[in-house]
Amino acid sequence: MKIVHTIAELRAQLRGQLRTAFVPTMGNLHEGHLSLMRIAAKNGDPVVASVFVNRLQFAPHEDFDRYPRTLQEDAKKLEAEGVYVLFAPDEKELYPEPQEFRVHPPQDLGDILEGEFRPGFFVGVTTVVLKLFQCVSPQVAVFGKKDYQQQMIIRRMCQQFALPTTIVSAPTIRDLDGLALSSRNQYLSAEQRQEAPWLYRRLTQTADQLRQMLADQSLSLEGIARLEGQARAELKARGWVPDYFAIRRQNDLKPLEQADLLKSSQGAERPQMVVLAAAQLGQPRLIDNLEVDLD
C-alpha cells in the first residue's frame, strides 16, 4: 500500500486510473470502516482511502482536538484489506489558505435533524468531500448508512454538480448487542456501554410498531407523533439527552404527510420510512437509524 501526504503525490499515483473506488474517513478505523473498504473493492479498482480529521465540520465546543488520531494503526488495517493508496494529508495540504468557498446543502435537507443540532456540520462535510473528490477523481465512493442524512446529502451534491462519482450506501455494522460501531464509542464508560445498545432496541421497537400500524391500517400522523414522543420520553427517563427521535420519509427525510397515508390506505403505495435518533449518553453523543422494512 502506498501512503501519500500531498495532492500532487496522490494524483501521480492515480494517473490513468478510471475505476477508482474511494472511501473517505477521519481515521481511528474500526470494523465498520473496514467493511466499506471491502464494498469499495467490489465496485472499483484500485481502492483509495483517506484519513483526515476535518476541522470544518466541528463546532467550537465539539471534540476536534481530542478526536482520536491513530494513523499508524489505521495504515496497518487498510493494508490488510488490500487498499492501494492511503491519502493522509495534513491540514495545510488540504486547506493551504482559508477555505472561503464552501458547499451549502439546501436548507430543507441540510438544516434538519443533524443539521439542526449541529449547525454548519453539513457545510463542513460537503465542502471537504467535494475537495477530496477533486483530488481522487473516483468513479465510486462508499459511505455508511449509519450517517443516513450525510450519505443522502452527498449523493444529491454529486447529482447537482454532475460529478462523475456514484455513491454506494453500505449497511451499518453493529456489535453483537446491536450498538452501531463508531469511533466515539470509546468515550463511553463501562456503565454507559451497557446502556448504549438500548437506542437501537428502541429504534427496532418503533419500526415494529409502525409495521403493525400499517398492517392494521391504523397509521396516522397523530400516531406517528405519539411514537416519537414516547421514545423521547423513554430516552430521558433512562438518563439520555435526546436531540431527536424522528420518523421520516426515506426519500427526502421530511415528515410524513396526510397524502402519504392516503396512498397507503388505498393500497396504492406503502410509505417508505426511516426512524432516526441522536442523543447524548453522558458526554458521548450517539446517532443511529433504522429503515422500516415493509416486505
mmCIF file of C-alpha atoms in Angstrom:
data_model
loop_
_atom_site.group_PDB
_atom_site.id
_atom_site.type_symbol
_atom_site.label_atom_id
_atom_site.label_comp_id
_atom_site.label_asym_id
_atom_site.label_seq_id
_atom_site.Cartn_x
_atom_site.Cartn_y
_atom_site.Cartn_z
ATOM 1 C CA MET A 1 0.000 0.000 0.000
ATOM 2 C CA LYS A 2 1.244 3.480 -0.883
ATOM 3 C CA ILE A 3 0.854 6.190 1.769
ATOM 4 C CA VAL A 4 0.852 9.684 0.285
ATOM 5 C CA HIS A 5 0.533 13.019 2.033
ATOM 6 C CA THR A 6 0.230 15.530 -0.804
ATOM 7 C CA ILE A 7 -2.317 16.076 -3.548
ATOM 8 C CA ALA A 8 0.440 16.000 -6.168
ATOM 9 C CA GLU A 9 1.661 12.592 -4.971
ATOM 10 C CA LEU A 10 -1.904 11.274 -4.918
ATOM 11 C CA ARG A 11 -2.640 12.403 -8.479
ATOM 12 C CA ALA A 12 0.639 10.991 -9.735
ATOM 13 C CA GLN A 13 -0.140 7.652 -8.117
ATOM 14 C CA LEU A 14 -3.628 7.515 -9.640
ATOM 15 C CA ARG A 15 -2.810 8.839 -13.106
ATOM 16 C CA GLY A 16 -4.609 6.797 -15.734
ATOM 17 C CA GLN A 17 -6.912 5.019 -13.286
ATOM 18 C CA LEU A 18 -10.531 5.078 -14.474
ATOM 19 C CA ARG A 19 -12.319 2.808 -11.957
ATOM 20 C CA THR A 20 -11.054 4.194 -8.650
ATOM 21 C CA ALA A 21 -13.222 3.407 -5.616
ATOM 22 C CA PHE A 22 -12.841 5.831 -2.719
ATOM 23 C CA VAL A 23 -13.636 5.695 0.994
ATOM 24 C CA PRO A 24 -13.074 8.955 2.917
ATOM 25 C CA THR A 25 -12.629 8.593 6.684
ATOM 26 C CA MET A 26 -11.476 10.554 9.715
ATOM 27 C CA GLY A 27 -9.384 7.628 10.885
ATOM 28 C CA ASN A 28 -9.466 5.665 14.151
ATOM 29 C CA LEU A 29 -10.730 2.827 11.985
ATOM 30 C CA HIS A 30 -12.973 0.004 13.192
ATOM 31 C CA GLU A 31 -14.766 -2.884 11.527
ATOM 32 C CA GLY A 32 -17.435 -0.535 10.172
ATOM 33 C CA HIS A 33 -14.828 1.397 8.191
ATOM 34 C CA LEU A 34 -13.144 -1.794 7.002
ATOM 35 C CA SER A 35 -16.459 -3.126 5.698
ATOM 36 C CA LEU A 36 -16.621 -0.023 3.480
ATOM 37 C CA MET A 37 -13.223 -0.918 2.017
ATOM 38 C CA ARG A 38 -14.495 -4.381 1.077
ATOM 39 C CA ILE A 39 -17.572 -2.929 -0.594
ATOM 40 C CA ALA A 40 -15.352 -0.454 -2.444
ATOM 41 C CA ALA A 41 -13.219 -3.330 -3.739
ATOM 42 C CA LYS A 42 -16.344 -4.944 -5.214
ATOM 43 C CA ASN A 43 -17.278 -1.743 -7.023
ATOM 44 C CA GLY A 44 -13.956 -0.485 -8.384
ATOM 45 C CA ASP A 45 -10.220 -0.906 -8.637
ATOM 46 C CA PRO A 46 -7.982 0.406 -7.153
ATOM 47 C CA VAL A 47 -9.342 1.260 -3.695
ATOM 48 C CA VAL A 48 -8.244 4.580 -2.192
ATOM 49 C CA ALA A 49 -8.876 5.553 1.419
ATOM 50 C CA SER A 50 -8.287 8.902 3.056
ATOM 51 C CA VAL A 51 -7.688 9.773 6.690
ATOM 52 C CA PHE A 52 -8.308 13.409 7.532
ATOM 53 C CA VAL A 53 -9.907 14.955 10.618
ATOM 54 C CA ASN A 54 -11.839 17.821 9.075
ATOM 55 C CA ARG A 55 -11.941 20.914 11.255
ATOM 56 C CA LEU A 56 -14.697 22.491 9.142
ATOM 57 C CA GLN A 57 -17.342 20.048 10.368
ATOM 58 C CA PHE A 58 -16.648 20.535 14.090
ATOM 59 C CA ALA A 59 -18.318 23.275 16.104
ATOM 60 C CA PRO A 60 -16.089 25.171 18.583
ATOM 61 C CA HIS A 61 -17.486 23.186 21.556
ATOM 62 C CA GLU A 62 -17.060 19.782 19.868
ATOM 63 C CA ASP A 63 -14.226 17.275 20.099
ATOM 64 C CA PHE A 64 -11.898 18.229 17.211
ATOM 65 C CA ASP A 65 -8.761 18.436 19.359
ATOM 66 C CA ARG A 66 -9.370 15.178 21.198
ATOM 67 C CA TYR A 67 -10.753 13.188 18.270
ATOM 68 C CA PRO A 68 -8.561 10.036 18.243
ATOM 69 C CA ARG A 69 -5.769 10.096 15.669
ATOM 70 C CA THR A 70 -4.295 6.644 15.068
ATOM 71 C CA LEU A 71 -2.682 6.819 11.635
ATOM 72 C CA GLN A 72 -0.115 4.045 12.112
ATOM 73 C CA GLU A 73 -2.699 1.539 13.306
ATOM 74 C CA ASP A 74 -5.115 2.687 10.589
ATOM 75 C CA ALA A 75 -2.496 2.124 7.890
ATOM 76 C CA LYS A 76 -1.902 -1.450 9.028
ATOM 77 C CA LYS A 77 -5.630 -2.215 8.923
ATOM 78 C CA LEU A 78 -6.026 -0.685 5.460
ATOM 79 C CA GLU A 79 -3.047 -2.558 4.070
ATOM 80 C CA ALA A 80 -4.520 -5.814 5.368
ATOM 81 C CA GLU A 81 -7.712 -5.003 3.417
ATOM 82 C CA GLY A 82 -5.792 -4.569 0.171
ATOM 83 C CA VAL A 83 -6.200 -0.788 -0.086
ATOM 84 C CA TYR A 84 -3.947 0.557 -2.849
ATOM 85 C CA VAL A 85 -3.407 4.141 -1.690
ATOM 86 C CA LEU A 86 -3.887 5.845 1.662
ATOM 87 C CA PHE A 87 -4.160 9.617 1.318
ATOM 88 C CA ALA A 88 -3.294 11.222 4.669
ATOM 89 C CA PRO A 89 -2.865 14.966 4.169
ATOM 90 C CA ASP A 90 -2.215 17.429 6.947
ATOM 91 C CA GLU A 91 -4.421 20.456 7.358
ATOM 92 C CA LYS A 92 -2.104 22.800 5.475
ATOM 93 C CA GLU A 93 -2.092 20.477 2.469
ATOM 94 C CA LEU A 94 -5.867 20.287 2.117
ATOM 95 C CA TYR A 95 -6.500 23.865 3.271
ATOM 96 C CA PRO A 96 -3.399 25.862 2.269
ATOM 97 C CA GLU A 97 -5.460 29.030 2.652
ATOM 98 C CA PRO A 98 -8.727 29.759 4.453
ATOM 99 C CA GLN A 99 -11.489 27.738 2.788
ATOM 100 C CA GLU A 100 -13.770 30.646 1.918
ATOM 101 C CA PHE A 101 -15.602 28.819 -0.889
ATOM 102 C CA ARG A 102 -17.925 26.292 0.729
ATOM 103 C CA VAL A 103 -20.781 23.992 -0.273
ATOM 104 C CA HIS A 104 -24.122 24.783 1.355
ATOM 105 C CA PRO A 105 -26.716 21.991 1.167
ATOM 106 C CA PRO A 106 -30.345 23.073 0.686
ATOM 107 C CA GLN A 107 -31.944 24.114 3.945
ATOM 108 C CA ASP A 108 -34.805 21.612 3.727
ATOM 109 C CA LEU A 109 -32.277 18.764 3.843
ATOM 110 C CA GLY A 110 -29.160 20.252 5.421
ATOM 111 C CA ASP A 111 -30.747 22.173 8.306
ATOM 112 C CA ILE A 112 -32.961 19.423 9.725
ATOM 113 C CA LEU A 113 -32.143 16.576 12.136
ATOM 114 C CA GLU A 114 -28.315 16.556 12.401
ATOM 115 C CA GLY A 115 -28.153 19.939 10.690
ATOM 116 C CA GLU A 116 -30.484 21.495 13.248
ATOM 117 C CA PHE A 117 -28.465 20.333 16.238
ATOM 118 C CA ARG A 118 -25.031 20.718 14.625
ATOM 119 C CA PRO A 119 -25.259 23.991 12.669
ATOM 120 C CA GLY A 120 -22.707 24.150 9.875
ATOM 121 C CA PHE A 121 -21.892 20.446 10.123
ATOM 122 C CA PHE A 122 -23.046 19.533 6.628
ATOM 123 C CA VAL A 123 -21.386 22.599 5.130
ATOM 124 C CA GLY A 124 -18.106 21.267 6.507
ATOM 125 C CA VAL A 125 -18.814 17.714 5.351
ATOM 126 C CA THR A 126 -19.843 18.552 1.795
ATOM 127 C CA THR A 127 -17.000 21.028 1.358
ATOM 128 C CA VAL A 128 -14.310 18.526 2.347
ATOM 129 C CA VAL A 129 -15.916 15.668 0.409
ATOM 130 C CA LEU A 130 -16.113 17.772 -2.754
ATOM 131 C CA LYS A 131 -12.460 18.737 -2.309
ATOM 132 C CA LEU A 132 -11.426 15.118 -1.731
ATOM 133 C CA PHE A 133 -13.383 14.047 -4.810
ATOM 134 C CA GLN A 134 -11.472 16.645 -6.818
ATOM 135 C CA CYS A 135 -8.218 15.163 -5.528
ATOM 136 C CA VAL A 136 -9.078 11.482 -6.052
ATOM 137 C CA SER A 137 -11.450 11.637 -9.078
ATOM 138 C CA PRO A 138 -13.244 8.449 -8.021
ATOM 139 C CA GLN A 139 -15.746 6.582 -10.136
ATOM 140 C CA VAL A 140 -17.327 5.222 -6.960
ATOM 141 C CA ALA A 141 -17.360 6.409 -3.346
ATOM 142 C CA VAL A 142 -18.699 4.389 -0.413
ATOM 143 C CA PHE A 143 -20.495 5.859 2.618
ATOM 144 C CA GLY A 144 -22.154 4.083 5.526
ATOM 145 C CA LYS A 145 -25.873 4.251 6.220
ATOM 146 C CA LYS A 146 -25.168 4.922 9.888
ATOM 147 C CA ASP A 147 -24.740 8.553 8.771
ATOM 148 C CA TYR A 148 -28.033 8.356 6.897
ATOM 149 C CA GLN A 149 -28.564 12.042 6.270
ATOM 150 C CA GLN A 150 -24.926 12.573 5.318
ATOM 151 C CA GLN A 151 -24.864 9.953 2.575
ATOM 152 C CA MET A 152 -28.127 11.333 1.178
ATOM 153 C CA ILE A 153 -26.741 14.873 1.055
ATOM 154 C CA ILE A 154 -23.513 13.738 -0.607
ATOM 155 C CA ARG A 155 -25.430 11.756 -3.226
ATOM 156 C CA ARG A 156 -27.530 14.805 -4.081
ATOM 157 C CA MET A 157 -24.443 17.005 -4.189
ATOM 158 C CA CYS A 158 -22.956 14.664 -6.791
ATOM 159 C CA GLN A 159 -26.163 14.781 -8.820
ATOM 160 C CA GLN A 160 -26.477 18.577 -8.782
ATOM 161 C CA PHE A 161 -22.809 19.208 -9.603
ATOM 162 C CA ALA A 162 -22.832 16.456 -12.270
ATOM 163 C CA LEU A 163 -19.872 14.779 -10.580
ATOM 164 C CA PRO A 164 -18.749 11.535 -12.276
ATOM 165 C CA THR A 165 -18.928 9.673 -8.956
ATOM 166 C CA THR A 166 -21.529 7.094 -7.994
ATOM 167 C CA ILE A 167 -22.342 6.966 -4.284
ATOM 168 C CA VAL A 168 -22.713 3.468 -2.837
ATOM 169 C CA SER A 169 -24.507 3.161 0.510
ATOM 170 C CA ALA A 170 -23.207 0.497 2.885
ATOM 171 C CA PRO A 171 -25.162 -1.124 5.747
ATOM 172 C CA THR A 172 -24.465 -0.156 9.341
ATOM 173 C CA ILE A 173 -22.100 -2.544 11.117
ATOM 174 C CA ARG A 174 -23.130 -3.360 14.682
ATOM 175 C CA ASP A 175 -21.628 -5.004 17.723
ATOM 176 C CA LEU A 176 -23.193 -8.265 18.903
ATOM 177 C CA ASP A 177 -25.535 -6.342 21.227
ATOM 178 C CA GLY A 178 -26.748 -4.076 18.414
ATOM 179 C CA LEU A 179 -24.716 -0.940 19.113
ATOM 180 C CA ALA A 180 -23.680 0.742 15.854
ATOM 181 C CA LEU A 181 -19.899 0.839 15.596
ATOM 182 C CA SER A 182 -18.436 4.324 15.969
ATOM 183 C CA SER A 183 -15.060 5.811 16.814
ATOM 184 C CA ARG A 184 -16.790 7.781 19.567
ATOM 185 C CA ASN A 185 -17.958 4.616 21.346
ATOM 186 C CA GLN A 186 -14.591 4.530 23.103
ATOM 187 C CA TYR A 187 -15.681 7.605 25.064
ATOM 188 C CA LEU A 188 -18.397 5.542 26.783
ATOM 189 C CA SER A 189 -17.821 4.448 30.360
ATOM 190 C CA ALA A 190 -18.390 0.780 31.225
ATOM 191 C CA GLU A 191 -21.845 1.615 32.578
ATOM 192 C CA GLN A 192 -22.735 3.729 29.552
ATOM 193 C CA ARG A 193 -21.539 0.962 27.231
ATOM 194 C CA GLN A 194 -24.067 -1.359 28.862
ATOM 195 C CA GLU A 195 -26.855 1.160 28.290
ATOM 196 C CA ALA A 196 -25.868 2.269 24.771
ATOM 197 C CA PRO A 197 -27.467 -0.636 22.804
ATOM 198 C CA TRP A 198 -30.869 0.438 24.123
ATOM 199 C CA LEU A 199 -31.003 3.120 21.432
ATOM 200 C CA TYR A 200 -31.023 0.508 18.673
ATOM 201 C CA ARG A 201 -33.541 -1.614 20.574
ATOM 202 C CA ARG A 202 -35.850 1.408 20.774
ATOM 203 C CA LEU A 203 -35.459 2.036 17.040
ATOM 204 C CA THR A 204 -36.355 -1.600 16.399
ATOM 205 C CA GLN A 205 -39.394 -1.381 18.666
ATOM 206 C CA THR A 206 -40.623 1.746 16.878
ATOM 207 C CA ALA A 207 -40.149 0.102 13.475
ATOM 208 C CA ASP A 208 -42.185 -2.893 14.654
ATOM 209 C CA GLN A 209 -44.935 -0.570 15.893
ATOM 210 C CA LEU A 210 -45.052 1.196 12.532
ATOM 211 C CA ARG A 211 -45.303 -2.099 10.651
ATOM 212 C CA GLN A 212 -48.145 -3.181 12.933
ATOM 213 C CA MET A 213 -49.985 0.096 12.389
ATOM 214 C CA LEU A 214 -49.639 -0.344 8.631
ATOM 215 C CA ALA A 215 -50.935 -3.910 8.869
ATOM 216 C CA ASP A 216 -53.897 -2.711 10.959
ATOM 217 C CA GLN A 217 -54.461 0.262 8.643
ATOM 218 C CA SER A 218 -54.256 2.463 11.727
ATOM 219 C CA LEU A 219 -51.233 4.534 10.711
ATOM 220 C CA SER A 220 -51.914 8.229 11.296
ATOM 221 C CA LEU A 221 -49.949 11.424 11.705
ATOM 222 C CA GLU A 222 -51.098 11.569 15.311
ATOM 223 C CA GLY A 223 -49.920 8.007 15.877
ATOM 224 C CA ILE A 224 -46.509 8.798 14.402
ATOM 225 C CA ALA A 225 -46.153 11.832 16.645
ATOM 226 C CA ARG A 226 -47.153 9.711 19.636
ATOM 227 C CA LEU A 227 -44.479 7.093 18.861
ATOM 228 C CA GLU A 228 -41.836 9.806 18.543
ATOM 229 C CA GLY A 229 -42.882 11.416 21.815
ATOM 230 C CA GLN A 230 -42.929 8.114 23.681
ATOM 231 C CA ALA A 231 -39.415 7.271 22.505
ATOM 232 C CA ARG A 232 -38.029 10.662 23.516
ATOM 233 C CA ALA A 233 -39.677 10.378 26.935
ATOM 234 C CA GLU A 234 -38.173 6.925 27.465
ATOM 235 C CA LEU A 235 -34.736 8.172 26.469
ATOM 236 C CA LYS A 236 -34.959 10.951 29.040
ATOM 237 C CA ALA A 237 -36.223 8.565 31.714
ATOM 238 C CA ARG A 238 -33.193 6.341 31.157
ATOM 239 C CA GLY A 239 -30.750 9.248 31.522
ATOM 240 C CA TRP A 240 -30.215 10.131 27.854
ATOM 241 C CA VAL A 241 -30.442 13.681 26.497
ATOM 242 C CA PRO A 242 -32.182 13.294 23.128
ATOM 243 C CA ASP A 243 -31.713 15.735 20.288
ATOM 244 C CA TYR A 244 -34.265 13.990 18.103
ATOM 245 C CA PHE A 245 -36.125 10.737 17.635
ATOM 246 C CA ALA A 246 -37.909 11.113 14.323
ATOM 247 C CA ILE A 247 -39.912 9.055 11.846
ATOM 248 C CA ARG A 248 -39.323 10.370 8.339
ATOM 249 C CA ARG A 249 -39.754 9.512 4.672
ATOM 250 C CA GLN A 250 -36.762 7.677 3.295
ATOM 251 C CA ASN A 251 -36.501 9.622 0.043
ATOM 252 C CA ASP A 252 -36.197 13.153 1.449
ATOM 253 C CA LEU A 253 -36.201 12.879 5.293
ATOM 254 C CA LYS A 254 -39.303 15.052 5.550
ATOM 255 C CA PRO A 255 -42.122 14.216 7.967
ATOM 256 C CA LEU A 256 -44.874 12.072 6.505
ATOM 257 C CA GLU A 257 -47.897 13.926 5.204
ATOM 258 C CA GLN A 258 -51.551 13.002 5.008
ATOM 259 C CA ALA A 259 -51.117 12.263 1.303
ATOM 260 C CA ASP A 260 -48.595 9.515 2.148
ATOM 261 C CA LEU A 261 -51.086 7.879 4.485
ATOM 262 C CA LEU A 262 -53.917 8.235 1.967
ATOM 263 C CA LYS A 263 -51.909 6.366 -0.664
ATOM 264 C CA SER A 264 -51.232 3.628 1.857
ATOM 265 C CA SER A 265 -54.886 3.282 2.841
ATOM 266 C CA GLN A 266 -55.881 2.990 -0.821
ATOM 267 C CA GLY A 267 -53.293 0.267 -1.365
ATOM 268 C CA ALA A 268 -51.518 2.346 -3.967
ATOM 269 C CA GLU A 269 -48.167 2.756 -2.263
ATOM 270 C CA ARG A 270 -46.747 1.979 1.142
ATOM 271 C CA PRO A 271 -44.812 4.879 2.678
ATOM 272 C CA GLN A 272 -41.094 4.097 2.858
ATOM 273 C CA MET A 273 -39.992 5.252 6.314
ATOM 274 C CA VAL A 274 -36.812 5.522 8.347
ATOM 275 C CA VAL A 275 -36.506 6.089 12.092
ATOM 276 C CA LEU A 276 -33.577 8.298 13.098
ATOM 277 C CA ALA A 277 -32.239 9.196 16.529
ATOM 278 C CA ALA A 278 -29.473 11.206 18.132
ATOM 279 C CA ALA A 279 -28.933 11.510 21.873
ATOM 280 C CA GLN A 280 -26.196 12.129 24.397
ATOM 281 C CA LEU A 281 -25.391 9.443 26.911
ATOM 282 C CA GLY A 282 -23.231 11.333 29.362
ATOM 283 C CA GLN A 283 -20.660 13.169 27.262
ATOM 284 C CA PRO A 284 -20.723 10.956 24.138
ATOM 285 C CA ARG A 285 -23.364 11.654 21.524
ATOM 286 C CA LEU A 286 -24.687 8.622 19.659
ATOM 287 C CA ILE A 287 -26.620 8.549 16.390
ATOM 288 C CA ASP A 288 -28.414 5.648 14.756
ATOM 289 C CA ASN A 289 -31.219 4.886 12.334
ATOM 290 C CA LEU A 290 -33.289 2.031 11.016
ATOM 291 C CA GLU A 291 -35.177 1.777 7.747
ATOM 292 C CA VAL A 292 -38.669 0.343 8.156
ATOM 293 C CA ASP A 293 -38.731 -2.811 6.047
ATOM 294 C CA LEU A 294 -42.275 -3.320 4.765
ATOM 295 C CA ASP A 295 -41.701 -6.539 2.814
#
